[in-house]
PDB file of C-alpha atoms in Angstrom:
ATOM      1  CA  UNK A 276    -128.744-144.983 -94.112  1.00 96.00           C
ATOM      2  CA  UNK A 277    -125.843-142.972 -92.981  1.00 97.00           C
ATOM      3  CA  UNK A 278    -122.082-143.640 -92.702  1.00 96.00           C
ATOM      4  CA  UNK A 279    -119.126-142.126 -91.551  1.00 95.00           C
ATOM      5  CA  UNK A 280    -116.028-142.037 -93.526  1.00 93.00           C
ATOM      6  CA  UNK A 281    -113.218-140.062 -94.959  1.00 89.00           C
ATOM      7  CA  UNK A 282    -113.824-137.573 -92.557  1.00 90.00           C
ATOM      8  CA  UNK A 283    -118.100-137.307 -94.297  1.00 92.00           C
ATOM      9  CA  UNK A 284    -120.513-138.073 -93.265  1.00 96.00           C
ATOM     10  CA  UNK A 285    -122.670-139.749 -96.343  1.00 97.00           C
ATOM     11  CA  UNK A 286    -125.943-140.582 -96.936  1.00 98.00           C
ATOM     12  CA  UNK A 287    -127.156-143.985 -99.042  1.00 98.00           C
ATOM     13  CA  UNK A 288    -129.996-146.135-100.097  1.00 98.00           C
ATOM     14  CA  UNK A 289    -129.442-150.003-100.217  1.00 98.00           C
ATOM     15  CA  UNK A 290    -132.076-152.255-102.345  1.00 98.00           C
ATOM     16  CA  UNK A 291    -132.253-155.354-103.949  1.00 97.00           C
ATOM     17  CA  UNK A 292    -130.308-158.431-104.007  1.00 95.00           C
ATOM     18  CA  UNK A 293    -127.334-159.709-106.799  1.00 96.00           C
ATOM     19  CA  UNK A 294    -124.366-158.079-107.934  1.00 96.00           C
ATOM     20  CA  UNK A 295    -123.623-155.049-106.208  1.00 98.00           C
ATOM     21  CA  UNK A 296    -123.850-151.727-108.513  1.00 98.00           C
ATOM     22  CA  UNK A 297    -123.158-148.417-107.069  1.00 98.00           C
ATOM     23  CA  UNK A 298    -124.856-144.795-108.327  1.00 98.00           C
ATOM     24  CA  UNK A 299    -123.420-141.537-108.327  1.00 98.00           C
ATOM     25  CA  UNK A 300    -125.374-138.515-109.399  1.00 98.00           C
ATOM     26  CA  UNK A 301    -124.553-134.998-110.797  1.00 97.00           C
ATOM     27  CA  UNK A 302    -124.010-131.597-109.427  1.00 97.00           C
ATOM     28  CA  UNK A 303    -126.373-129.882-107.010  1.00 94.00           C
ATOM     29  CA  UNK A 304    -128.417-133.375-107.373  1.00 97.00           C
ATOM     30  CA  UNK A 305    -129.413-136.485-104.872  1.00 97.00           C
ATOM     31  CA  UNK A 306    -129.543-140.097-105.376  1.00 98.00           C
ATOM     32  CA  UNK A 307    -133.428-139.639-105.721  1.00 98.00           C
ATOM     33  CA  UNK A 308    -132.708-138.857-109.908  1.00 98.00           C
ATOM     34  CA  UNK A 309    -131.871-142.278-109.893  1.00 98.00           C
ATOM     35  CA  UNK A 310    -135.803-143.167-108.539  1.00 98.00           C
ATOM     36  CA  UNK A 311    -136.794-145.229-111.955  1.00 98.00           C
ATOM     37  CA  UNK A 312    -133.361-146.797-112.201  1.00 98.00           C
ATOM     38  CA  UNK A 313    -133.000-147.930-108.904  1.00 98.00           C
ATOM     39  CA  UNK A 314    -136.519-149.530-109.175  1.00 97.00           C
ATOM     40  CA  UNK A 315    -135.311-151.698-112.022  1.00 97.00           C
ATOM     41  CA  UNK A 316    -131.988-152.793-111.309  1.00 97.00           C
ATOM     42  CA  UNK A 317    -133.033-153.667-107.896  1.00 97.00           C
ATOM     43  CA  UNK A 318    -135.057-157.129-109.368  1.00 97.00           C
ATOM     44  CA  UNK A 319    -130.956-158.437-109.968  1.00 95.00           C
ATOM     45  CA  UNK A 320    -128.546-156.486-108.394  1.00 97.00           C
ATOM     46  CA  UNK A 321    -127.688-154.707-105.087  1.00 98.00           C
ATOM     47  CA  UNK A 322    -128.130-151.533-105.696  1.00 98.00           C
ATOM     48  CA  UNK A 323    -126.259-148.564-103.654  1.00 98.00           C
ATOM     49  CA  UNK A 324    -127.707-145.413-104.584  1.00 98.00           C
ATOM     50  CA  UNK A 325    -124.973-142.300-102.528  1.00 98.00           C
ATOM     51  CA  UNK A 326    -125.747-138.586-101.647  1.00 98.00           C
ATOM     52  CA  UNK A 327    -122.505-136.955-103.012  1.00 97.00           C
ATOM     53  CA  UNK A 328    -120.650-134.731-100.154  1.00 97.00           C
ATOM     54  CA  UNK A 329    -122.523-131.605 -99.760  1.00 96.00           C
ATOM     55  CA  UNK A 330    -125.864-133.446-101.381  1.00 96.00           C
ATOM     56  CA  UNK A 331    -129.123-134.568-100.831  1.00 95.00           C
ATOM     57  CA  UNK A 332    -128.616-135.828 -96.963  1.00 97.00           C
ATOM     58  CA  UNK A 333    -124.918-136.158 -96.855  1.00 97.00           C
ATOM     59  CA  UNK A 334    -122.828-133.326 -94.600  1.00 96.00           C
ATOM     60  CA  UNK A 335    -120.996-130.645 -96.508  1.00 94.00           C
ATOM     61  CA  UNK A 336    -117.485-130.038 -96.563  1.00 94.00           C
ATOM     62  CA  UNK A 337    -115.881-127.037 -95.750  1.00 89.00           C
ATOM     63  CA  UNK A 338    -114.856-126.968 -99.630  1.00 91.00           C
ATOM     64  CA  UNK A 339    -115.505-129.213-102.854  1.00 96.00           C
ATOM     65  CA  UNK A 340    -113.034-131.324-105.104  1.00 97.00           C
ATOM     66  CA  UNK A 341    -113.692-134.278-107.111  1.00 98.00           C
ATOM     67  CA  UNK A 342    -110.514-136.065-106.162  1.00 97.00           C
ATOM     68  CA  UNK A 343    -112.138-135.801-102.677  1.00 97.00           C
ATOM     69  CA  UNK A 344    -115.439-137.483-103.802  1.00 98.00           C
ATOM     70  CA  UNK A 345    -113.536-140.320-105.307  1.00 98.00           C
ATOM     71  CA  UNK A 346    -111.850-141.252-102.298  1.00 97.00           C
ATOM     72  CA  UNK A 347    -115.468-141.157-100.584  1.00 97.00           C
ATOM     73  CA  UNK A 348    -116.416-143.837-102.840  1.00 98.00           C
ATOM     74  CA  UNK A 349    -112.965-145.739-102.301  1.00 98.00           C
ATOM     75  CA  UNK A 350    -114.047-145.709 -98.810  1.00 97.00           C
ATOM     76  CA  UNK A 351    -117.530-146.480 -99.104  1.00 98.00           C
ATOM     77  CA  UNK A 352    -116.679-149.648-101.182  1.00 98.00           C
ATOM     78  CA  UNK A 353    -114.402-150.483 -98.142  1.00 97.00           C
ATOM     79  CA  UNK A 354    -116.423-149.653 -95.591  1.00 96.00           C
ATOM     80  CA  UNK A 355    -119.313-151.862 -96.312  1.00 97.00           C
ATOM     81  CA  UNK A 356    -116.907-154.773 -97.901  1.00 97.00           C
ATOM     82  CA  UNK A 357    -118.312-154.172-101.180  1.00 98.00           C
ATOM     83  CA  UNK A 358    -117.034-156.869-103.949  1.00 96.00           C
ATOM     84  CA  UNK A 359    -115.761-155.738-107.190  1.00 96.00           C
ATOM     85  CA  UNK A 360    -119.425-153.138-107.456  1.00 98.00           C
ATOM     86  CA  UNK A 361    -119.870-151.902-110.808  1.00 98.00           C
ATOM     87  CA  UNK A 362    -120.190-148.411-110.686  1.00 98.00           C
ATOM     88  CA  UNK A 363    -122.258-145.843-112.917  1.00 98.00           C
ATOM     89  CA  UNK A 364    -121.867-142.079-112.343  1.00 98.00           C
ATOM     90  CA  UNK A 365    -123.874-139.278-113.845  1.00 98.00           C
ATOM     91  CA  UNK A 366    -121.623-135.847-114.919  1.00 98.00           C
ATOM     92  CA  UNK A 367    -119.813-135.052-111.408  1.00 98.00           C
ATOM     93  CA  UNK A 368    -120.426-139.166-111.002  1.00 98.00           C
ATOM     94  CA  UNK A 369    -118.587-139.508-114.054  1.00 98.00           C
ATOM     95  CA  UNK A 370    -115.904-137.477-112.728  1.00 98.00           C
ATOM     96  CA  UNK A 371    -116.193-139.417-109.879  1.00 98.00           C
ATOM     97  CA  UNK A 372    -116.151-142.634-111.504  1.00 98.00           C
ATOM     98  CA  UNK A 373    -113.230-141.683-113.815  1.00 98.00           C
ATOM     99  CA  UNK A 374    -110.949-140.937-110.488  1.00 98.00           C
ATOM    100  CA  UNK A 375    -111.770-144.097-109.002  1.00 98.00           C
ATOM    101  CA  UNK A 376    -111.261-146.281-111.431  1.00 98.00           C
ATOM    102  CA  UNK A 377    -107.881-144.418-112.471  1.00 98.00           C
ATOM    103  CA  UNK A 378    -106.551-144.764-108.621  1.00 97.00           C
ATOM    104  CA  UNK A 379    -108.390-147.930-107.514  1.00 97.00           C
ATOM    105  CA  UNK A 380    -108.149-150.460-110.442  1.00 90.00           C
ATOM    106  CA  UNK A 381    -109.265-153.627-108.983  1.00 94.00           C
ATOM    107  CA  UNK A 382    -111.779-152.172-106.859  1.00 97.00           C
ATOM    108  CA  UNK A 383    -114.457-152.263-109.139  1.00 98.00           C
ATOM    109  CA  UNK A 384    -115.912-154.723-112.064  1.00 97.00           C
ATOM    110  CA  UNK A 385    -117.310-152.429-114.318  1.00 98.00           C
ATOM    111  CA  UNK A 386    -117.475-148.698-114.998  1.00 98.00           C
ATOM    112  CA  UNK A 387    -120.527-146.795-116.292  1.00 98.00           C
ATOM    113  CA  UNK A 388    -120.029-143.285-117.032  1.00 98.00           C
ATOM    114  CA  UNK A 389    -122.186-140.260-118.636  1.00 98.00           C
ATOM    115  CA  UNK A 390    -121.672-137.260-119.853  1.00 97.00           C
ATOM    116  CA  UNK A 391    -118.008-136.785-118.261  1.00 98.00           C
ATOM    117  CA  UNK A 392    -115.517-134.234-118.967  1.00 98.00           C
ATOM    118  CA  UNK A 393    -111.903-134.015-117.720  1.00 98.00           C
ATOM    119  CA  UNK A 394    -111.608-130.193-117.741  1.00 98.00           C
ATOM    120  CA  UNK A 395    -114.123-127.246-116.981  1.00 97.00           C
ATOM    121  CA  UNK A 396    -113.594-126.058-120.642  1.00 95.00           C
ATOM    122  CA  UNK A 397    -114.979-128.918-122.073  1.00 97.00           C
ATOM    123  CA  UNK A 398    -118.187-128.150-121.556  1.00 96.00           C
ATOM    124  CA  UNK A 399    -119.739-126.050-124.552  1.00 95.00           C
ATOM    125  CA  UNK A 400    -118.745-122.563-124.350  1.00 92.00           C
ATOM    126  CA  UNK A 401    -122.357-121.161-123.769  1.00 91.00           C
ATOM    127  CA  UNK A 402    -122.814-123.364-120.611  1.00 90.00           C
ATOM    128  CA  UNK A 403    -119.882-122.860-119.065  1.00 93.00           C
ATOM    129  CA  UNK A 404    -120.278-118.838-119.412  1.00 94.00           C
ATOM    130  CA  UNK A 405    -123.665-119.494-118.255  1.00 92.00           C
ATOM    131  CA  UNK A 406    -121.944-121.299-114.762  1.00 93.00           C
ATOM    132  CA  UNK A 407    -119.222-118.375-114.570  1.00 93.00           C
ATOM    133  CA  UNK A 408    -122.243-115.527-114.581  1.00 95.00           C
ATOM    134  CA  UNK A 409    -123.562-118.096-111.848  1.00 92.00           C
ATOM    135  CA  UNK A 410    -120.990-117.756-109.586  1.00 92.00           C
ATOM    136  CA  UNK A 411    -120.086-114.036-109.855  1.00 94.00           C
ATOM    137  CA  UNK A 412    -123.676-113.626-108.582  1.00 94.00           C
ATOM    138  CA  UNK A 413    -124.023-116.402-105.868  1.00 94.00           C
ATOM    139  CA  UNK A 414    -120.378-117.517-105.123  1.00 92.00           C
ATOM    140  CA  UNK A 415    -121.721-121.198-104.914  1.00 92.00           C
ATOM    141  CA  UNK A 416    -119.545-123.864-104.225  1.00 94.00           C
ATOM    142  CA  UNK A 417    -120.560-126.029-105.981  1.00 94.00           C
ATOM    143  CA  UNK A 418    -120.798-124.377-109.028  1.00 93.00           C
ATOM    144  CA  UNK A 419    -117.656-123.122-108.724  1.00 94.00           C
ATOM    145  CA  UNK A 420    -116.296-126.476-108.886  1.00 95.00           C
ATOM    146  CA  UNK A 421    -117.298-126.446-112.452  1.00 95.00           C
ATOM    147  CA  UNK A 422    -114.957-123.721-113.410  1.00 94.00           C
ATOM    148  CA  UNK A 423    -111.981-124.906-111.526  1.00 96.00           C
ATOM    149  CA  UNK A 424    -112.232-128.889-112.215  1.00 97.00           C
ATOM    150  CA  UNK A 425    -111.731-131.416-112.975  1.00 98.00           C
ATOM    151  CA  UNK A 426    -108.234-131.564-114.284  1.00 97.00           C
ATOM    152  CA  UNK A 427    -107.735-135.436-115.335  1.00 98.00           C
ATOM    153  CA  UNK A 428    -104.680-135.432-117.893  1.00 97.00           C
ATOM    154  CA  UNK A 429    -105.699-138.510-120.738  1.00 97.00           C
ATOM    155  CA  UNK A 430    -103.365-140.486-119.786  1.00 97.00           C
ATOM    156  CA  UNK A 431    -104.587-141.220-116.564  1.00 98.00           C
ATOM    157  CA  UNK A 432    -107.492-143.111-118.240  1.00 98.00           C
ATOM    158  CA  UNK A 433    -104.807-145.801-119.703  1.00 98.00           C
ATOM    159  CA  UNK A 434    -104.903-147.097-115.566  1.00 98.00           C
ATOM    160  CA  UNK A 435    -108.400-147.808-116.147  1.00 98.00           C
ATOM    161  CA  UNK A 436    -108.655-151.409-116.242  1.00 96.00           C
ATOM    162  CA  UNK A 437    -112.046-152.503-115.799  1.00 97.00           C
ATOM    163  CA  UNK A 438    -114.449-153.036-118.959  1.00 97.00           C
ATOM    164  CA  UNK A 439    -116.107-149.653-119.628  1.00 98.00           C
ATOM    165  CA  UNK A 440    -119.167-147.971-121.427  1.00 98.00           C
ATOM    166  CA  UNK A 441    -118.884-144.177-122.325  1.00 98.00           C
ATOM    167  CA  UNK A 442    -122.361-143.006-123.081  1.00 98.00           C
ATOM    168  CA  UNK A 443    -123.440-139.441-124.199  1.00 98.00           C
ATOM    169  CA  UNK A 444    -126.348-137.696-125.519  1.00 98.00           C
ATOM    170  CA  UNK A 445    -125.748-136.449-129.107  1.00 97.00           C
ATOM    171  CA  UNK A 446    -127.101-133.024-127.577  1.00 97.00           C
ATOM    172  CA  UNK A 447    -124.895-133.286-124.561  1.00 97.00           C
ATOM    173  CA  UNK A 448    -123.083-129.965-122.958  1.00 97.00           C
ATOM    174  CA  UNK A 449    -119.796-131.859-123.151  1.00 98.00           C
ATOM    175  CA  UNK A 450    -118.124-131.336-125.969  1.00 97.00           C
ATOM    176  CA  UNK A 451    -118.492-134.611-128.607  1.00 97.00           C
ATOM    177  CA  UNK A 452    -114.482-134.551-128.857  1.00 98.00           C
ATOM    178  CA  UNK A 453    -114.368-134.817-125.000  1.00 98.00           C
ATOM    179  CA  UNK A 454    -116.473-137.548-124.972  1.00 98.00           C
ATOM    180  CA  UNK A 455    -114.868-139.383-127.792  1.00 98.00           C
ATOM    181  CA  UNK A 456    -111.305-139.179-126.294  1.00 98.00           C
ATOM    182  CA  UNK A 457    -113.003-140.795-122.858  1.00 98.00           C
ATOM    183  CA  UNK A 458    -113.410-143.538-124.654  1.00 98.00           C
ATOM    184  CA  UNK A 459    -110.949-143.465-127.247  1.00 98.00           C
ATOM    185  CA  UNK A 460    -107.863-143.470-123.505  1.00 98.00           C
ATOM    186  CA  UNK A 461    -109.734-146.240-121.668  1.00 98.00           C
ATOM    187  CA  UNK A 462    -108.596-149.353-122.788  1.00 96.00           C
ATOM    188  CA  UNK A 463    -111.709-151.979-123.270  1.00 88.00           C
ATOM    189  CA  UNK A 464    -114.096-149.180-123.639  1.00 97.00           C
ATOM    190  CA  UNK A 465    -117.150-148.829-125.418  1.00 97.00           C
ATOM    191  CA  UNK A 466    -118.716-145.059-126.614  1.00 98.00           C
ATOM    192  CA  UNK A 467    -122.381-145.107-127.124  1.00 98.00           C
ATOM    193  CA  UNK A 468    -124.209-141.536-128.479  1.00 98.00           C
ATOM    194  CA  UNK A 469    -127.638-141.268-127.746  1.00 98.00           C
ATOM    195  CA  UNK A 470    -129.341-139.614-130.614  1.00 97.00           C
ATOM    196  CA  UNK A 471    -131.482-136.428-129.649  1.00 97.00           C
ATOM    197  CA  UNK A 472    -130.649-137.047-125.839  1.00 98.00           C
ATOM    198  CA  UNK A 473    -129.339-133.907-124.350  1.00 97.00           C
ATOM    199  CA  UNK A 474    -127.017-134.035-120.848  1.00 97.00           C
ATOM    200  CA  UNK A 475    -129.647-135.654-118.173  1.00 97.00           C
ATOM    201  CA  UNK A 476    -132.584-136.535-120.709  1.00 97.00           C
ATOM    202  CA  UNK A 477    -132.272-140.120-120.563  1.00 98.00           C
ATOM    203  CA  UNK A 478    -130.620-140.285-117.174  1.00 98.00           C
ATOM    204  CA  UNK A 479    -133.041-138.434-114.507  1.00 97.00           C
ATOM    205  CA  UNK A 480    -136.416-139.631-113.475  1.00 97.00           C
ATOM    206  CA  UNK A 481    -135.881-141.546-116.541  1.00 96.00           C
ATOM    207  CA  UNK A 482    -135.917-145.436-118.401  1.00 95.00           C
ATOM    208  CA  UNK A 483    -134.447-145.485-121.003  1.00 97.00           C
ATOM    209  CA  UNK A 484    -130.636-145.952-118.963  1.00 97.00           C
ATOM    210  CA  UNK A 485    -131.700-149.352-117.638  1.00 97.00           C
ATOM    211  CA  UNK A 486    -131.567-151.585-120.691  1.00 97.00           C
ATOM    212  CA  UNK A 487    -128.223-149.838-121.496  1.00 97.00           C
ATOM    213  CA  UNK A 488    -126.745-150.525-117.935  1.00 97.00           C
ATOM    214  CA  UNK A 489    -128.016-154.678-117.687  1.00 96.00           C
ATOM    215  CA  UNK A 490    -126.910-154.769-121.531  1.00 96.00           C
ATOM    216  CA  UNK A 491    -123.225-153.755-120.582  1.00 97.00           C
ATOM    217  CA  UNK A 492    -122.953-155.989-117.299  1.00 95.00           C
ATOM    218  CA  UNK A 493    -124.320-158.664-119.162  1.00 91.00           C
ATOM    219  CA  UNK A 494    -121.381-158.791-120.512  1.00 84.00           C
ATOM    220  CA  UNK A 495    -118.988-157.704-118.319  1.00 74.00           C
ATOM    221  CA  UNK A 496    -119.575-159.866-115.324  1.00 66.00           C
TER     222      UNK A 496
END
């Protein structure tokens, strides 16, 4: 399904019944990481499963930032009178999810978030010099994004309100300190490392998120 907002044009996938629950994925991805997660959550909640701007089906932009995205998602809650969704975002969905929570307090019940960072340097040195050689030869957008933001001071986390779970893998590209200092900011927020999970490992095409995910709202709602 398609709607218009914010000046985008975005792309989503509505199943199940229950709770509402909305999933953001990572750069250059689609909603269509999320195929084994949707599958499950969709037995209790409502599960909204969004293209990014510039993903999957959505319509690109004539340029990229995450503050952007965030107010996407602002709208999208709107737009479809969406009440109190948890929300779980994967890297850029974790920036996402970090901005709307931070701006928009009581617009969602929950937050989910993995493998966030708030800056472009907080991603492991050989990575990020990986992206950088990336972009000298391509010039794409959106992995330019990645070297210019985000650029989410700490304290901005202190507005998130909502009860939170910071997850990681222990092999992550995001620094462990980064990660740590997510959680360490958001007030009633739990960190969770994943032991020999690297970035995506236990997030795409994967099932070992799901039990994590109806643990936390299990308790949060």
């Amino acid at each position: 399904m398609f709607i218009q907002l914010n000046g985008q044009i975005l792309y989503y996938e509505k199943k199940g019944e229950g709770s509402p629950i909305i999933l953001v994925h990572g750069n250059g991805e689609s909603h269509e990481i999320f195929d084994v997660l949707i599958a499950k959550l969709s037995k209790e909640y409502t599960v909204y499963a969004v293209d990014s701007r510039g993903h999957g089906q959505s319509a690109s932009p004539k340029e990229f930032h995450y503050e952007d995205m965030a107010e996407d998602m602002a709208e999208f809650i709107d737009g479809l009178r969406i009440k109190k969704p948890a929300f779980y975002g994967f890297s850029d969905g974790a920036i996402i999810g970090l901005l709307l929570a931070s701006k928009y307090p009581d617009k969602l019940s929950a937050l989910i978030i993995s493998g966030a960072n708030l800056h472009p340097k907080d991603i492991k040195h050989r990575l990020y010099r990986k992206i950088r050689r990336r972009v000298r030869k391509t010039q794409d957008p959106l992995a330019k994004l990645m070297l210019t933001e985000p650029d989410i001071p700490l304290d901005q986390l202190a507005f998130i309100s909502v009860p939170t779970l910071v997850l990681a893998g222990s092999k992550d590209i995001v620094k462990p300190k980064v990660t740590k200092a997510i959680a360490k900011n958001i007030p009633n927020a739990t960190l969770q490392i994943l032991e020999n999970e690297t970035h995506g490992s236990y997030v795409e095409h994967s099932d070992k998120l799901f039990p994590l995910i109806q643990d936390f709202l299990s308790k949060s709602y």
